[in-house]
PDB file of C-alpha atoms and ligand atoms in Angstrom:
ATOM      1  CA  MET W1085     -31.370   4.546  -7.756  1.00 69.00           C
ATOM      2  CA  ALA W1086     -33.638   6.066 -10.360  1.00 82.00           C
ATOM      3  CA  MET W1087     -37.189   5.035 -11.140  1.00 86.00           C
ATOM      4  CA  MET W1088     -38.143   4.544 -14.755  1.00 86.00           C
ATOM      5  CA  THR W1089     -41.219   3.530 -16.664  1.00 88.00           C
ATOM      6  CA  CYS W1090     -41.532   0.078 -18.156  1.00 88.00           C
ATOM      7  CA  SER W1091     -41.825   0.300 -21.941  1.00 86.00           C
ATOM      8  CA  GLU W1092     -44.231  -2.664 -21.998  1.00 90.00           C
ATOM      9  CA  CYS W1093     -46.731  -2.022 -19.173  1.00 93.00           C
ATOM     10  CA  GLY W1094     -45.936   1.535 -18.065  1.00 90.00           C
ATOM     11  CA  ARG W1095     -45.310   0.555 -14.448  1.00 91.00           C
ATOM     12  CA  ALA W1096     -42.650   2.432 -12.411  1.00 90.00           C
ATOM     13  CA  VAL W1097     -39.634   0.172 -11.877  1.00 89.00           C
ATOM     14  CA  SER W1098     -36.143   0.629 -10.450  1.00 88.00           C
ATOM     15  CA  SER W1099     -33.387   1.276 -12.974  1.00 83.00           C
ATOM     16  CA  LYS W1100     -31.322  -1.340 -11.116  1.00 84.00           C
ATOM     17  CA  ALA W1101     -33.907  -4.078 -11.720  1.00 86.00           C
ATOM     18  CA  ALA W1102     -33.043  -6.567 -14.429  1.00 87.00           C
ATOM     19  CA  ALA W1103     -36.701  -6.982 -15.392  1.00 89.00           C
ATOM     20  CA  CYS W1104     -40.051  -5.280 -14.736  1.00 91.00           C
ATOM     21  CA  VAL W1105     -41.771  -6.607 -11.589  1.00 88.00           C
ATOM     22  CA  GLY W1106     -45.155  -6.228 -13.287  1.00 89.00           C
ATOM     23  CA  CYS W1107     -44.707  -7.892 -16.676  1.00 94.00           C
ATOM     24  CA  GLY W1108     -41.176  -9.318 -16.609  1.00 91.00           C
ATOM     25  CA  ALA W1109     -39.968  -7.282 -19.591  1.00 90.00           C
ATOM     26  CA  PRO W1110     -36.183  -6.719 -19.473  1.00 88.00           C
ATOM     27  CA  ILE W1111     -35.237  -3.232 -18.279  1.00 83.00           C
ATOM     28  CA  GLU W1112     -32.788  -1.202 -20.341  1.00 76.00           C
ATOM     29  CA  PRO W1113     -30.811   1.071 -17.978  1.00 66.00           C
ATOM     30  CA  PRO W1114     -30.404   4.716 -19.052  1.00 64.00           C
ATOM     31  CA  ALA W1115     -27.242   5.325 -21.098  1.00 61.00           C
ATOM     32  CA  GLY W1116     -25.606   7.319 -18.282  1.00 59.00           C
ATOM     33  CA  LEU W1117     -26.052   4.495 -15.776  1.00 58.00           C
ATOM     34  CA  ALA W1118     -24.789   1.896 -18.228  1.00 57.00           C
ATOM     35  CA  MET W1119     -21.619   3.920 -18.723  1.00 61.00           C
ATOM     36  CA  ALA W1120     -21.135   4.300 -14.960  1.00 63.00           C
ATOM     37  CA  ARG W1121     -20.969   0.539 -14.431  1.00 65.00           C
ATOM     38  CA  THR W1122     -17.367  -0.466 -13.979  1.00 74.00           C
ATOM     39  CA  PRO W1123     -16.041  -3.608 -15.657  1.00 78.00           C
ATOM     40  CA  PRO W1124     -15.157  -6.509 -13.343  1.00 81.00           C
ATOM     41  CA  PRO W1125     -11.629  -6.163 -11.949  1.00 84.00           C
ATOM     42  CA  THR W1126      -8.998  -8.157 -13.764  1.00 85.00           C
ATOM     43  CA  PRO W1127      -6.819 -10.390 -11.569  1.00 82.00           C
ATOM     44  CA  PRO W1128      -3.257  -9.097 -11.122  1.00 83.00           C
ATOM     45  CA  SER W1129      -0.646 -10.588 -13.426  1.00 88.00           C
ATOM     46  CA  VAL W1130       2.259 -12.698 -12.173  1.00 88.00           C
ATOM     47  CA  ARG W1131       4.518  -9.689 -12.851  1.00 91.00           C
ATOM     48  CA  ASP W1132       2.335  -7.499 -10.584  1.00 91.00           C
ATOM     49  CA  LEU W1133       2.341 -10.175  -7.874  1.00 91.00           C
ATOM     50  CA  ARG W1134       6.137 -10.447  -8.029  1.00 93.00           C
ATOM     51  CA  ARG W1135       6.333  -6.660  -7.553  1.00 94.00           C
ATOM     52  CA  HIS W1136       3.944  -6.928  -4.587  1.00 93.00           C
ATOM     53  CA  LEU W1137       6.099  -9.702  -3.145  1.00 94.00           C
ATOM     54  CA  ALA W1138       9.211  -7.508  -3.447  1.00 95.00           C
ATOM     55  CA  LEU W1139       7.423  -4.677  -1.615  1.00 94.00           C
ATOM     56  CA  ALA W1140       6.134  -7.063   1.061  1.00 95.00           C
ATOM     57  CA  VAL W1141       9.595  -8.509   1.682  1.00 95.00           C
ATOM     58  CA  ALA W1142      10.984  -4.946   1.796  1.00 95.00           C
ATOM     59  CA  ALA W1143       8.392  -4.021   4.464  1.00 93.00           C
ATOM     60  CA  LEU W1144       9.302  -7.164   6.410  1.00 93.00           C
ATOM     61  CA  PHE W1145      13.013  -6.324   6.118  1.00 95.00           C
ATOM     62  CA  LEU W1146      12.409  -2.724   7.258  1.00 93.00           C
ATOM     63  CA  GLY W1147      10.397  -4.048  10.199  1.00 93.00           C
ATOM     64  CA  LEU W1148      13.251  -6.372  11.129  1.00 92.00           C
ATOM     65  CA  ILE W1149      15.750  -3.497  11.007  1.00 92.00           C
ATOM     66  CA  ALA W1150      13.403  -1.278  13.045  1.00 88.00           C
ATOM     67  CA  ALA W1151      12.917  -4.082  15.603  1.00 88.00           C
ATOM     68  CA  LEU W1152      16.677  -4.574  15.930  1.00 89.00           C
ATOM     69  CA  ALA W1153      17.164  -0.806  16.292  1.00 86.00           C
ATOM     70  CA  ALA W1154      14.373  -0.576  18.888  1.00 83.00           C
ATOM     71  CA  ASP W1155      15.907  -3.526  20.769  1.00 80.00           C
ATOM     72  CA  HIS W1156      19.354  -1.919  20.663  1.00 81.00           C
ATOM     73  CA  ASP W1157      17.997   1.439  21.873  1.00 76.00           C
ATOM     74  CA  ARG W1158      17.024   0.803  25.506  1.00 70.00           C
ATOM     75  CA  SER W1159      15.553   4.269  26.090  1.00 72.00           C
ATOM     76  CA  GLY W1160      12.037   2.795  25.850  1.00 69.00           C
ATOM     77  CA  ASP W1161      11.019   4.422  22.598  1.00 74.00           C
ATOM     78  CA  ARG W1162       7.412   3.235  22.369  1.00 84.00           C
ATOM     79  CA  LEU W1163       6.837   4.754  18.924  1.00 85.00           C
ATOM     80  CA  GLY W1164       9.856   2.966  17.495  1.00 84.00           C
ATOM     81  CA  GLN W1165       8.699  -0.355  18.931  1.00 86.00           C
ATOM     82  CA  PHE W1166       5.177   0.247  17.630  1.00 90.00           C
ATOM     83  CA  ILE W1167       6.390   1.031  14.108  1.00 89.00           C
ATOM     84  CA  ALA W1168       8.700  -2.010  14.169  1.00 89.00           C
ATOM     85  CA  ALA W1169       5.854  -4.300  15.277  1.00 91.00           C
ATOM     86  CA  LEU W1170       3.500  -2.790  12.684  1.00 93.00           C
ATOM     87  CA  LEU W1171       6.005  -3.270   9.852  1.00 93.00           C
ATOM     88  CA  LEU W1172       6.793  -6.836  10.954  1.00 94.00           C
ATOM     89  CA  ILE W1173       3.141  -7.898  11.226  1.00 95.00           C
ATOM     90  CA  ALA W1174       2.135  -6.154   7.987  1.00 95.00           C
ATOM     91  CA  GLY W1175       5.203  -7.526   6.194  1.00 95.00           C
ATOM     92  CA  ILE W1176       4.526 -11.111   7.314  1.00 96.00           C
ATOM     93  CA  CYS W1177       0.820 -10.949   6.384  1.00 96.00           C
ATOM     94  CA  TRP W1178       1.457  -9.230   3.046  1.00 95.00           C
ATOM     95  CA  THR W1179       4.236 -11.688   2.150  1.00 95.00           C
ATOM     96  CA  LEU W1180       2.092 -14.728   2.967  1.00 96.00           C
ATOM     97  CA  VAL W1181      -0.945 -13.387   1.068  1.00 95.00           C
ATOM     98  CA  THR W1182       1.188 -12.494  -1.955  1.00 94.00           C
ATOM     99  CA  LEU W1183       2.889 -15.920  -1.925  1.00 94.00           C
ATOM    100  CA  VAL W1184      -0.501 -17.670  -1.883  1.00 94.00           C
ATOM    101  CA  ARG W1185      -1.830 -15.437  -4.682  1.00 92.00           C
ATOM    102  CA  LEU W1186       1.347 -16.046  -6.725  1.00 91.00           C
ATOM    103  CA  TRP W1187       1.010 -19.783  -6.151  1.00 92.00           C
ATOM    104  CA  ALA W1188      -2.672 -19.647  -7.218  1.00 90.00           C
ATOM    105  CA  ALA W1189      -1.878 -17.535 -10.304  1.00 87.00           C
ATOM    106  CA  LYS W1190       0.757 -19.998 -11.517  1.00 80.00           C
ATOM    107  CA  ARG W1191      -1.569 -23.006 -11.328  1.00 79.00           C
TER     108      ARG W1191
HETATM  109 ZN1  LIG K1811     -43.643  -3.962 -17.272  1.00 71.98          ZN
END
């Protein structure tokens, strides 16, 4: 945060303030700060969401395969079980979130 001088009353004000606290004059941010401000994020398109859904279902499918493999292998491979559980939980959550976002985007 940079301090700057109000062009109306000469008081030191924050460059992040919308207006001077002393006189209420609008504050113009320095050109460098104005450029640094990022535009608001655009919502993902339906095409993007469909791609996310495909990835989410793929993660879920991989988790299912890993779970079946871990179940088949009775050697007690904790890492395999952990990865299978992680992929299943992440896949389920990601799929549900993407389905809701897709449903909301189509409305
Ligand atoms: Zn002022």
